[in-house]
Short mmCIF file of C-alpha atoms (C1' of nucleotides) in Angstrom, two decimals:
data_model
loop_
_atom_site.label_atom_id
_atom_site.label_comp_id
_atom_site.label_asym_id
_atom_site.label_seq_id
_atom_site.Cartn_x
_atom_site.Cartn_y
_atom_site.Cartn_z
CA MET A 1 85.90 91.22 -67.63
CA PHE A 2 86.38 94.54 -69.34
CA ALA A 3 84.00 96.03 -71.80
CA MET A 4 85.78 97.20 -74.89
CA ASN A 5 85.19 100.84 -75.51
CA GLY A 6 86.24 101.70 -79.00
CA TYR A 7 89.89 100.70 -79.03
CA ASP A 8 89.37 97.18 -80.36
CA LYS A 9 91.20 98.07 -83.53
CA TYR A 10 94.41 98.34 -81.51
CA ALA A 11 93.90 94.83 -80.09
CA HIS A 12 94.46 95.89 -76.53
CA GLU A 13 92.60 95.98 -73.26
CA PRO A 14 92.33 98.94 -70.93
CA PHE A 15 93.91 98.74 -67.50
CA ALA A 16 93.68 100.85 -64.41
CA VAL A 17 97.10 102.24 -63.51
CA THR A 18 98.01 103.22 -59.97
CA VAL A 19 101.11 104.33 -58.11
CA ASP A 20 102.07 102.86 -54.74
CA LEU A 21 104.59 104.52 -52.46
CA ALA A 22 106.94 103.08 -49.89
CA VAL A 23 107.87 106.21 -47.94
CA PHE A 24 110.69 105.70 -45.47
CA THR A 25 111.98 107.88 -42.70
CA LEU A 26 114.05 107.56 -39.54
CA ARG A 27 112.33 108.23 -36.26
CA GLU A 28 114.01 107.65 -32.92
CA GLY A 29 116.68 105.47 -34.44
CA ALA A 30 114.28 103.11 -36.16
CA LEU A 31 113.24 102.83 -39.79
CA HIS A 32 109.61 103.83 -40.24
CA VAL A 33 107.31 103.53 -43.21
CA LEU A 34 104.19 105.54 -43.99
CA LEU A 35 101.01 103.46 -44.06
CA VAL A 36 97.35 104.31 -44.55
CA GLU A 37 94.35 102.52 -43.14
CA ARG A 38 91.92 101.54 -45.84
CA GLY A 39 88.40 102.83 -45.36
CA GLN A 40 86.63 100.69 -47.94
CA GLU A 41 86.59 97.24 -49.42
CA PRO A 42 88.55 95.37 -50.37
CA TYR A 43 90.83 95.10 -47.35
CA ALA A 44 88.77 97.66 -45.38
CA GLY A 45 90.46 98.25 -42.04
CA HIS A 46 93.76 96.83 -43.27
CA TRP A 47 96.89 98.87 -43.58
CA ALA A 48 98.33 99.56 -47.01
CA LEU A 49 100.94 101.63 -48.77
CA PRO A 50 99.73 105.08 -49.79
CA GLY A 51 98.96 105.47 -53.46
CA GLY A 52 96.30 106.25 -55.96
CA PHE A 53 95.19 106.23 -59.53
CA LEU A 54 97.17 107.84 -62.29
CA GLN A 55 95.42 110.86 -63.72
CA PRO A 56 95.14 111.17 -67.51
CA ASP A 57 97.56 114.08 -67.78
CA GLU A 58 100.32 112.99 -65.43
CA SER A 59 103.23 110.61 -65.53
CA ALA A 60 103.73 108.01 -62.83
CA GLU A 61 106.47 110.17 -61.30
CA THR A 62 104.18 113.18 -61.18
CA ALA A 63 101.39 111.15 -59.65
CA ALA A 64 103.75 109.68 -57.07
CA ARG A 65 104.92 113.12 -56.01
CA ARG A 66 101.36 114.36 -55.80
CA GLU A 67 100.39 111.43 -53.61
CA LEU A 68 103.49 111.94 -51.51
CA ALA A 69 102.51 115.55 -50.82
CA GLU A 70 98.92 114.60 -50.04
CA GLU A 71 99.77 111.79 -47.66
CA THR A 72 102.62 113.39 -45.77
CA GLY A 73 101.06 116.83 -45.59
CA LEU A 74 104.39 118.39 -46.58
CA SER A 75 104.10 121.57 -48.57
CA ASP A 76 107.27 121.10 -50.61
CA VAL A 77 108.16 117.62 -51.77
CA SER A 78 110.15 118.76 -54.81
CA GLY A 79 113.53 118.10 -53.23
CA LEU A 80 112.73 114.71 -51.79
CA HIS A 81 114.27 111.59 -53.20
CA LEU A 82 111.71 109.63 -55.18
CA GLU A 83 112.71 106.55 -57.07
CA GLN A 84 110.78 104.20 -59.28
CA LEU A 85 111.04 100.65 -58.03
CA ARG A 86 109.26 98.41 -60.48
CA THR A 87 105.77 97.68 -61.74
CA TYR A 88 103.47 95.02 -60.35
CA SER A 89 101.04 93.61 -62.84
CA GLU A 90 99.98 90.12 -61.76
CA PRO A 91 96.38 89.41 -62.71
CA GLY A 92 94.30 89.21 -59.57
CA ARG A 93 96.48 91.40 -57.40
CA ASP A 94 93.41 93.61 -56.97
CA PRO A 95 90.20 91.61 -56.60
CA ARG A 96 88.11 94.45 -58.01
CA MET A 97 89.65 94.65 -61.41
CA ARG A 98 92.82 94.55 -63.42
CA VAL A 99 95.20 97.07 -61.87
CA VAL A 100 98.79 97.68 -62.88
CA SER A 101 100.73 99.50 -60.20
CA VAL A 102 103.96 101.44 -60.54
CA ALA A 103 105.78 101.33 -57.20
CA PHE A 104 108.05 104.06 -55.87
CA ALA A 105 110.34 104.43 -52.91
CA ALA A 106 110.71 107.81 -51.20
CA LEU A 107 113.07 108.94 -48.46
CA LEU A 108 112.35 111.69 -45.92
CA PRO A 109 114.74 113.36 -43.49
CA ASP A 110 112.51 113.56 -40.47
CA ALA A 111 108.86 113.54 -41.01
CA PRO A 112 105.98 115.47 -39.54
CA GLU A 113 103.26 113.42 -37.93
CA ALA A 114 101.10 112.24 -40.76
CA HIS A 115 97.45 113.14 -40.65
CA GLY A 116 95.28 111.46 -43.20
CA GLY A 117 95.53 112.82 -46.70
CA SER A 118 92.89 114.42 -48.80
CA ASP A 119 91.02 111.16 -49.13
CA ALA A 120 90.27 111.05 -45.42
CA ALA A 121 92.17 107.82 -44.93
CA GLN A 122 94.17 107.63 -41.73
CA ALA A 123 97.90 107.83 -42.35
CA ARG A 124 100.53 106.85 -39.80
CA TRP A 125 104.25 106.21 -39.46
CA VAL A 126 104.83 102.58 -38.53
CA PRO A 127 108.15 100.96 -37.57
CA TYR A 128 109.31 98.93 -40.53
CA ALA A 129 109.88 95.89 -38.35
CA THR A 130 106.24 95.77 -37.27
CA ALA A 131 104.63 96.75 -40.57
CA GLY A 132 102.34 94.22 -42.14
CA PRO A 133 100.62 92.17 -43.09
CA LEU A 134 99.40 94.72 -45.58
CA ALA A 135 96.63 94.80 -48.14
CA PHE A 136 97.02 93.53 -51.70
CA ASP A 137 100.65 92.60 -52.54
CA HIS A 138 101.98 95.53 -50.54
CA ASP A 139 104.07 93.33 -48.26
CA ARG A 140 106.07 92.31 -51.29
CA ILE A 141 106.32 95.87 -52.58
CA LEU A 142 107.50 97.08 -49.19
CA ALA A 143 110.10 94.33 -48.96
CA ASP A 144 111.34 95.10 -52.47
CA ALA A 145 111.58 98.78 -51.58
CA HIS A 146 113.59 98.02 -48.47
CA ASP A 147 115.95 95.80 -50.46
CA ARG A 148 116.42 98.50 -53.06
CA VAL A 149 117.13 101.25 -50.55
CA GLY A 150 119.60 99.05 -48.71
CA ALA A 151 121.40 98.19 -51.92
CA LYS A 152 121.53 101.80 -53.08
CA LEU A 153 123.16 102.90 -49.84
CA GLU A 154 126.10 100.76 -50.88
CA TYR A 155 127.00 102.46 -54.12
CA THR A 156 125.29 105.85 -54.03
CA CYS A 157 125.29 108.88 -51.73
CA LEU A 158 121.59 108.32 -51.08
CA ALA A 159 121.99 108.16 -47.30
CA THR A 160 122.04 111.95 -47.04
CA ALA A 161 118.44 111.97 -48.26
CA PHE A 162 117.44 110.58 -44.85
CA CYS A 163 119.21 113.43 -43.04
CA ALA A 164 118.31 117.02 -42.28
CA PRO A 165 120.16 119.67 -44.32
CA GLU A 166 122.91 119.70 -41.69
CA PHE A 167 123.87 116.49 -39.98
CA THR A 168 126.69 114.83 -38.08
CA LEU A 169 128.64 111.84 -39.27
CA GLY A 170 127.15 109.89 -36.39
CA GLU A 171 123.66 110.58 -37.75
CA LEU A 172 124.73 109.54 -41.22
CA GLN A 173 126.15 106.34 -39.81
CA GLN A 174 122.85 105.68 -38.05
CA VAL A 175 121.12 105.77 -41.43
CA TYR A 176 123.28 102.90 -42.63
CA GLU A 177 122.98 100.95 -39.43
CA THR A 178 119.22 101.36 -39.25
CA VAL A 179 118.48 100.45 -42.85
CA TRP A 180 120.95 97.57 -42.95
CA GLY A 181 120.27 96.35 -39.47
CA THR A 182 123.98 96.03 -38.76
CA GLU A 183 126.52 97.91 -36.69
CA LEU A 184 129.42 99.72 -38.29
CA ASP A 185 132.78 100.69 -36.88
CA ARG A 186 132.69 104.41 -36.25
CA PRO A 187 136.27 105.39 -37.16
CA ASN A 188 136.21 103.27 -40.28
CA PHE A 189 132.89 104.75 -41.38
CA ARG A 190 134.29 108.25 -40.87
CA ARG A 191 137.37 107.47 -42.87
CA LYS A 192 135.37 106.07 -45.77
CA VAL A 193 132.88 108.93 -45.94
CA LEU A 194 135.49 111.67 -45.67
CA ALA A 195 137.74 109.94 -48.21
CA THR A 196 134.95 109.96 -50.81
CA PRO A 197 135.10 113.30 -52.64
CA GLY A 198 131.77 115.06 -52.74
CA PHE A 199 129.90 112.77 -50.37
CA VAL A 200 129.70 115.34 -47.57
CA ALA A 201 130.92 118.91 -47.18
CA PRO A 202 131.86 120.31 -43.78
CA VAL A 203 129.98 123.29 -42.36
CA PRO A 204 132.82 125.50 -41.15
CA GLY A 205 132.87 126.12 -37.45
CA ALA A 206 129.52 124.55 -36.72
CA ALA A 207 128.97 121.85 -34.14
CA ARG A 208 125.98 120.22 -32.58
CA LEU A 209 125.45 118.92 -29.09
CA THR A 210 123.04 116.17 -29.94
CA GLY A 211 121.76 115.05 -26.59
CA GLY A 212 124.16 117.01 -24.45
CA ARG A 213 126.61 114.31 -23.44
CA GLY A 214 129.91 113.81 -25.16
CA LYS A 215 132.09 115.87 -27.42
CA PRO A 216 130.06 117.95 -29.87
CA ALA A 217 130.16 116.65 -33.42
CA ALA A 218 131.03 118.63 -36.52
CA LEU A 219 128.20 119.34 -38.94
CA TYR A 220 128.16 118.43 -42.61
CA ARG A 221 125.94 119.01 -45.60
CA ALA A 222 125.25 116.66 -48.48
CA GLY A 223 127.92 116.95 -51.15
CA THR A 224 127.50 117.07 -54.89
CA ALA A 225 128.53 113.50 -55.65
CA THR A 226 125.83 110.94 -56.33
CA ALA A 227 127.83 107.75 -56.79
CA LEU A 228 130.21 106.01 -54.43
CA HIS A 229 133.39 104.70 -56.04
CA PRO A 230 134.41 102.32 -54.63
CA PRO A 231 131.17 101.35 -52.91
CA LEU A 232 130.58 101.15 -49.18
CA LEU A 233 129.74 97.47 -48.94
CA ARG A 234 127.66 96.20 -46.08
CA PRO A 235 129.23 93.49 -43.96
CA ALA A 236 128.90 90.19 -45.84
CA ARG A 237 126.43 88.01 -43.99
CA GLU A 238 126.71 84.34 -44.85
CA GLY A 239 123.87 83.04 -46.94
CA ARG A 240 122.54 86.41 -48.03
CA PRO A 241 120.75 85.93 -51.38
CA ALA A 242 121.36 88.11 -54.38
CA MET B 1 90.09 111.79 -74.27
CA PHE B 2 88.89 108.50 -72.87
CA ALA B 3 85.30 107.49 -72.58
CA MET B 4 84.53 106.25 -69.11
CA ASN B 5 83.10 102.80 -69.18
CA GLY B 6 81.55 101.96 -65.86
CA TYR B 7 84.44 102.49 -63.47
CA ASP B 8 83.75 106.14 -62.77
CA LYS B 9 83.05 105.34 -59.16
CA TYR B 10 86.72 104.44 -58.73
CA ALA B 11 87.77 107.83 -60.08
CA HIS B 12 90.29 106.47 -62.52
CA GLU B 13 90.98 106.47 -66.22
CA PRO B 14 91.81 103.45 -68.34
CA PHE B 15 95.25 103.17 -69.93
CA ALA B 16 96.74 100.93 -72.55
CA VAL B 17 99.64 98.95 -71.11
CA THR B 18 102.46 97.61 -73.25
CA VAL B 19 105.77 95.88 -72.71
CA ASP B 20 108.93 96.95 -74.55
CA LEU B 21 112.00 94.75 -74.75
CA ALA B 22 115.66 95.61 -75.06
CA VAL B 23 117.08 92.26 -76.15
CA PHE B 24 120.87 92.12 -76.15
CA THR B 25 123.25 89.58 -77.55
CA LEU B 26 126.88 89.36 -78.60
CA ARG B 27 127.62 88.75 -82.27
CA GLU B 28 131.13 88.84 -83.63
CA GLY B 29 132.49 90.61 -80.61
CA ALA B 30 130.00 93.46 -80.72
CA LEU B 31 126.93 94.15 -78.63
CA HIS B 32 123.76 93.82 -80.70
CA VAL B 33 120.19 94.68 -79.93
CA LEU B 34 117.03 93.28 -81.48
CA LEU B 35 114.97 95.87 -83.37
CA VAL B 36 111.80 95.68 -85.41
CA GLU B 37 110.80 97.85 -88.34
CA ARG B 38 107.42 99.42 -87.81
CA GLY B 39 104.89 98.69 -90.54
CA GLN B 40 102.27 101.26 -89.62
CA GLU B 41 101.85 104.76 -88.31
CA PRO B 42 103.02 106.32 -86.18
CA TYR B 43 106.71 106.03 -86.99
CA ALA B 44 106.04 103.73 -89.97
CA GLY B 45 109.37 102.66 -91.42
CA HIS B 46 111.25 103.56 -88.28
CA TRP B 47 113.02 101.04 -86.10
CA ALA B 48 111.74 100.35 -82.63
CA LEU B 49 112.18 97.98 -79.73
CA PRO B 50 110.03 94.86 -79.97
CA GLY B 51 107.00 94.83 -77.72
CA GLY B 52 103.27 94.69 -77.60
CA PHE B 53 100.12 95.10 -75.61
CA LEU B 54 99.53 93.35 -72.35
CA GLN B 55 96.76 90.75 -72.58
CA PRO B 56 94.06 90.73 -69.92
CA ASP B 57 95.19 87.49 -68.33
CA GLU B 58 98.95 87.93 -68.24
CA SER B 59 101.45 89.81 -66.13
CA ALA B 60 104.01 92.11 -67.69
CA GLU B 61 106.68 89.42 -67.19
CA THR B 62 104.55 86.84 -68.98
CA ALA B 63 103.83 89.24 -71.80
CA ALA B 64 107.51 90.11 -72.13
CA ARG B 65 108.48 86.45 -72.38
CA ARG B 66 105.78 85.84 -74.94
CA GLU B 67 106.97 88.74 -77.05
CA LEU B 68 110.55 87.57 -76.66
CA ALA B 69 109.65 84.15 -78.04
CA GLU B 70 107.67 85.65 -80.89
CA GLU B 71 110.31 88.12 -81.97
CA THR B 72 113.39 85.93 -81.65
CA GLY B 73 111.77 82.80 -83.02
CA LEU B 74 113.30 80.78 -80.21
CA SER B 75 111.24 77.81 -79.11
CA ASP B 76 112.36 77.86 -75.48
CA VAL B 77 112.85 81.20 -73.77
CA SER B 78 112.17 79.94 -70.26
CA GLY B 79 115.82 79.92 -69.24
CA LEU B 80 116.73 83.32 -70.60
CA HIS B 81 117.49 86.22 -68.34
CA LEU B 82 114.64 88.70 -68.38
CA GLU B 83 114.67 91.69 -66.11
CA GLN B 84 112.20 94.45 -65.53
CA LEU B 85 113.80 97.83 -66.10
CA ARG B 86 111.27 100.48 -65.27
CA THR B 87 107.97 101.86 -66.53
CA TYR B 88 107.63 104.77 -68.91
CA SER B 89 104.44 106.72 -68.52
CA GLU B 90 104.94 110.28 -69.79
CA PRO B 91 101.78 111.63 -71.37
CA GLY B 92 102.34 112.00 -75.09
CA ARG B 93 104.99 109.32 -75.45
CA ASP B 94 102.62 107.64 -77.92
CA PRO B 95 100.82 110.13 -80.16
CA ARG B 96 97.86 107.80 -80.65
CA MET B 97 96.76 107.52 -77.07
CA ARG B 98 97.82 107.22 -73.47
CA VAL B 99 100.16 104.24 -73.27
CA VAL B 100 102.06 103.10 -70.21
CA SER B 101 104.95 100.83 -71.10
CA VAL B 102 106.80 98.40 -68.86
CA ALA B 103 110.33 97.99 -70.20
CA PHE B 104 112.42 94.84 -69.89
CA ALA B 105 115.98 93.91 -70.67
CA ALA B 106 116.79 90.41 -71.93
CA LEU B 107 120.13 88.72 -72.57
CA LEU B 108 120.75 85.98 -75.12
CA PRO B 109 123.81 83.78 -75.51
CA ASP B 110 124.10 83.76 -79.25
CA ALA B 111 121.06 84.48 -81.21
CA PRO B 112 119.55 82.95 -84.29
CA GLU B 113 118.92 85.30 -87.19
CA ALA B 114 115.69 87.02 -86.35
CA HIS B 115 112.92 86.79 -88.89
CA GLY B 116 109.92 88.95 -88.24
CA GLY B 117 107.59 87.73 -85.54
CA SER B 118 103.98 86.78 -85.79
CA ASP B 119 102.97 90.34 -86.51
CA ALA B 120 104.86 90.35 -89.82
CA ALA B 121 107.16 93.14 -88.71
CA GLN B 122 110.72 92.78 -89.83
CA ALA B 123 113.05 91.99 -86.94
CA ARG B 124 116.82 92.36 -87.10
CA TRP B 125 119.91 92.34 -84.91
CA VAL B 126 121.57 95.74 -85.02
CA PRO B 127 124.92 96.71 -83.50
CA TYR B 128 124.20 98.71 -80.36
CA ALA B 129 126.56 101.45 -81.46
CA THR B 130 124.58 102.13 -84.63
CA ALA B 131 121.08 101.64 -83.21
CA GLY B 132 118.80 104.61 -83.37
CA PRO B 133 117.25 106.98 -83.64
CA LEU B 134 114.29 104.84 -82.70
CA ALA B 135 110.55 105.39 -82.58
CA PHE B 136 108.74 106.80 -79.54
CA ASP B 137 111.03 107.13 -76.50
CA HIS B 138 112.82 103.90 -77.33
CA ASP B 139 116.24 105.57 -77.55
CA ARG B 140 115.93 106.43 -73.90
CA ILE B 141 114.68 102.96 -72.97
CA LEU B 142 117.54 101.36 -74.86
CA ALA B 143 120.10 103.61 -73.17
CA ASP B 144 118.59 102.87 -69.76
CA ALA B 145 118.73 99.15 -70.51
CA HIS B 146 122.37 99.37 -71.51
CA ASP B 147 123.21 101.26 -68.33
CA ARG B 148 121.42 98.70 -66.22
CA VAL B 149 123.11 95.73 -67.85
CA GLY B 150 126.52 97.37 -67.51
CA ALA B 151 125.91 98.08 -63.84
CA LYS B 152 124.64 94.59 -63.11
CA LEU B 153 127.76 93.04 -64.57
CA GLU B 154 129.66 94.69 -61.74
CA TYR B 155 127.93 93.07 -58.81
CA THR B 156 126.14 90.01 -60.20
CA CYS B 157 127.10 86.90 -62.15
CA LEU B 158 124.87 88.05 -64.99
CA ALA B 159 127.65 87.90 -67.58
CA THR B 160 127.21 84.15 -68.01
CA ALA B 161 123.73 84.83 -69.41
CA PHE B 162 125.45 86.13 -72.56
CA CYS B 163 127.43 82.91 -72.98
CA ALA B 164 126.63 79.49 -74.38
CA PRO B 165 126.22 76.69 -71.80
CA GLU B 166 129.96 76.02 -72.04
CA PHE B 167 132.33 78.92 -72.49
CA THR B 168 135.94 79.94 -72.02
CA LEU B 169 137.13 82.62 -69.66
CA GLY B 170 138.21 84.61 -72.68
CA GLU B 171 134.63 84.62 -73.94
CA LEU B 172 133.37 85.68 -70.53
CA GLN B 173 135.89 88.48 -70.49
CA GLN B 174 134.69 89.59 -73.92
CA VAL B 175 131.21 90.02 -72.45
CA TYR B 176 132.52 92.55 -69.97
CA GLU B 177 134.71 94.31 -72.47
CA THR B 178 131.95 94.55 -75.07
CA VAL B 179 129.23 95.80 -72.75
CA TRP B 180 131.50 98.21 -70.89
CA GLY B 181 133.48 99.31 -73.92
CA THR B 182 136.74 98.92 -72.01
CA GLU B 183 139.65 96.51 -72.08
CA LEU B 184 140.47 94.34 -69.10
CA ASP B 185 143.72 92.69 -68.08
CA ARG B 186 143.39 89.01 -68.86
CA PRO B 187 145.31 87.48 -65.93
CA ASN B 188 143.61 89.78 -63.45
CA PHE B 189 140.18 88.99 -64.84
CA ARG B 190 140.92 85.26 -64.58
CA ARG B 191 142.07 85.60 -61.01
CA LYS B 192 138.96 87.52 -60.00
CA VAL B 193 136.50 85.16 -61.66
CA LEU B 194 138.14 82.00 -60.36
CA ALA B 195 138.46 83.47 -56.86
CA THR B 196 134.71 84.09 -56.68
CA PRO B 197 133.05 80.90 -55.41
CA GLY B 198 130.18 79.76 -57.61
CA PHE B 199 130.75 82.20 -60.47
CA VAL B 200 131.95 79.53 -62.90
CA ALA B 201 132.47 75.78 -62.63
CA PRO B 202 135.14 74.02 -64.70
CA VAL B 203 134.15 71.34 -67.19
CA PRO B 204 136.65 68.58 -66.41
CA GLY B 205 138.97 67.71 -69.23
CA ALA B 206 137.23 69.82 -71.81
CA ALA B 207 138.96 72.40 -73.95
CA ARG B 208 138.04 74.40 -76.96
CA LEU B 209 140.12 75.56 -79.86
CA THR B 210 138.23 78.72 -80.62
CA GLY B 211 139.68 79.87 -83.90
CA GLY B 212 142.46 77.33 -84.10
CA ARG B 213 145.46 79.44 -83.13
CA GLY B 214 146.90 79.52 -79.67
CA LYS B 215 146.68 77.30 -76.63
CA PRO B 216 143.22 75.76 -76.24
CA ALA B 217 141.19 77.26 -73.42
CA ALA B 218 139.50 75.36 -70.63
CA LEU B 219 135.72 75.30 -70.67
CA TYR B 220 133.47 76.44 -67.85
CA ARG B 221 129.79 76.44 -67.06
CA ALA B 222 127.82 79.06 -65.16
CA GLY B 223 128.02 78.47 -61.42
CA THR B 224 125.28 78.67 -58.87
CA ALA B 225 126.17 82.05 -57.40
CA THR B 226 124.16 85.07 -58.45
CA ALA B 227 125.91 87.89 -56.60
CA LEU B 228 129.52 89.05 -56.75
CA HIS B 229 131.06 89.89 -53.38
CA PRO B 230 133.13 91.93 -53.63
CA PRO B 231 132.01 93.34 -56.97
CA LEU B 232 133.99 93.42 -60.18
CA LEU B 233 134.17 97.17 -60.66
CA ARG B 234 134.71 98.59 -64.09
CA PRO B 235 137.71 100.86 -64.47
CA ALA B 236 136.78 104.27 -63.06
CA ARG B 237 136.51 106.73 -65.89
CA GLU B 238 136.75 110.34 -64.84
CA GLY B 239 133.52 112.23 -64.99
CA ARG B 240 131.25 109.25 -65.28
CA PRO B 241 127.84 110.25 -63.90
CA ALA B 242 125.93 108.17 -61.38
"C1'" DC C 1 162.10 74.35 -86.35
"C1'" DC C 2 161.00 78.71 -85.30
"C1'" DT C 3 157.52 82.33 -85.00
"C1'" DT C 4 153.02 83.72 -83.75
"C1'" DT C 5 149.05 83.47 -80.95
"C1'" DA C 6 146.51 82.78 -77.01
"C1'" DA C 7 145.90 80.64 -72.36
"C1'" DT C 8 147.73 80.14 -67.92
"C1'" DA C 9 150.93 80.96 -63.91
"C1'" DG C 10 153.24 83.93 -60.97
"C1'" DT C 11 155.24 88.40 -58.90
"C1'" DC C 12 155.09 92.86 -56.62
"C1'" DA C 13 153.57 97.12 -54.91
"C1'" DG C 14 149.81 100.20 -53.71
"C1'" DT C 15 145.11 100.84 -51.94
"C1'" DG C 16 141.29 100.01 -49.11
"C1'" DC C 17 139.30 98.10 -45.26
"C1'" DG C 18 138.50 95.52 -40.70
"C1'" DA C 19 140.00 95.56 -36.07
"C1'" DC C 20 141.86 98.00 -32.75
"C1'" DT C 21 144.07 101.66 -29.56
"C1'" DA C 22 144.59 106.46 -28.21
"C1'" DT C 23 143.28 111.21 -27.53
"C1'" DA C 24 140.03 115.21 -27.14
"C1'" DA C 25 135.98 117.55 -25.53
"C1'" DA C 26 131.79 117.69 -23.50
"C1'" DG C 27 128.38 116.59 -19.08
"C1'" DG C 28 127.25 114.52 -14.51
"C1'" DG C 29 128.01 113.07 -9.77
"C1'" DG C 30 130.54 112.95 -5.80
"C1'" DC D 1 136.74 120.64 -8.34
"C1'" DC D 2 138.08 116.03 -9.65
"C1'" DC D 3 136.98 112.04 -11.87
"C1'" DC D 4 134.19 109.16 -14.53
"C1'" DT D 5 131.26 108.49 -18.44
"C1'" DT D 6 130.06 109.54 -23.03
"C1'" DT D 7 130.89 110.69 -27.68
"C1'" DA D 8 133.75 112.49 -31.40
"C1'" DT D 9 138.07 112.32 -33.62
"C1'" DA D 10 142.94 110.67 -34.69
"C1'" DG D 11 146.00 107.17 -35.71
"C1'" DT D 12 148.06 102.25 -36.24
"C1'" DC D 13 148.61 97.56 -38.04
"C1'" DG D 14 147.85 93.76 -40.95
"C1'" DC D 15 145.27 91.45 -44.42
"C1'" DA D 16 142.88 91.15 -48.85
"C1'" DC D 17 142.17 92.68 -53.16
"C1'" DT D 18 143.62 94.86 -57.31
"C1'" DG D 19 146.43 96.95 -61.15
"C1'" DA D 20 150.52 96.40 -63.73
"C1'" DC D 21 153.66 93.47 -65.22
"C1'" DT D 22 156.66 89.21 -66.51
"C1'" DA D 23 157.10 84.26 -67.48
"C1'" DT D 24 155.64 79.84 -69.10
"C1'" DT D 25 152.80 76.55 -71.74
"C1'" DA D 26 150.38 74.71 -75.69
"C1'" DA D 27 148.58 75.02 -79.85
"C1'" DA D 28 148.84 76.59 -85.40
"C1'" DG D 29 151.44 78.15 -89.49
"C1'" DG D 30 155.12 78.91 -92.41
#
DNA sequence: CCTTTAATAGTCAGTGCGACTATAAAGGGG
DNA sequence: CCCCTTTATAGTCGCACTGACTATTAAAGG
């Protein structure tokens, strides 16, 4: 399949290495994921996760952040949460050749409308619920990413990564409810978040009138803590696998 | 650096892909990790994590299990817990060439003495506390693996993977204490484990006299559950990072 | 037979959380 | 202008889980 090219003495084969990104955001109360429409075979016309080949001088993290900037059109992606998921390496996952892909999950507060990246492919935010079927094994990658993000909400302060710099506790609660697909009790959620030191910090004297109706909510910023001890466990659904 | 070999049209460079394994076991009440002594440059004479190049027809998981069998000398590694950690891809992590490495963590009940694998490298169980410094970025990989295993003990039933098919609750508790480096209250640990459905299953009428002294302990097998709800949190140490 | 050792059983108080009720502060419609 | 709706915030109650501790049981060793 591959022609050896001078590295036979190391008894190894060369592989193409790519990064694939599952970029999540919240739009209008629903979890959305960034997808691109493939312009060429294989899977031409199908939707896929954004990604690309690793360049010789960059790490997978660097490549993922570069792709993230290209596909979202954001000028500064340095502060965004980017997390390595796992690596997919099944033979045959790309019909062209042997490709090993390092998958990442990224979280955006609220995202600008995505116009195709530098590679002219059309990029679009798609509701997570209606995403797929995708090209290659990207359905699996996307599902793994969603699982990981949901799990990390439980024991980290990651939820603030979905929020604007200043946010209300109601918006923070919506992050949990949207990603988990469950409803949470508002007073209990408040109590838990405020009782966790460093999760959020109040913005003194500031309040937002979200839609107009109702009492204006106090504004908070993300705190300095990263872990949640004890965790904020999602409601135990019967029969949920590990 | 690399000669292109016919895939220029895909605008990508070829990489060597390896797997690295952090194989843990418990020996004499201490956490041990499997290391190999490198026979050739770079880092000749240094200790390193076992691993090797990915073959063209195998996934990283397959390669990791193959390497695990080779390095431990075990005939059947199909039932052992093997978990993908993350992928290390910094340029320059291998001075020879551009190598992307998929790291795995593996857990063994009690391990046979390791004699060098097929590649004639000397393999040895080393106490985790005295392991390192290692070749390449293997210190970092090993630390990451240890963190991951410690975290997974909290919210999964993974601890049984360190135990023989039949074990006492005292032995199971030793797994937690050894990996976490803390002491746990024995009655409370018992209560928690037995109150979690599917964590362990009693072996009727069986008891073991571990060292001889003391009341013989009842034997248990691993249960069918994989997750721990609610989790078994390790004692909160002040200032522990995320 | 008594001491030592280790497993097992049980107690008790504090903490955290689910479920729930009550109050406060805004807008909208009559 | 009053009242109703909406949303944020405050507080209550009981249960479940956990940490700390004491007591009992079953073995080995002198």
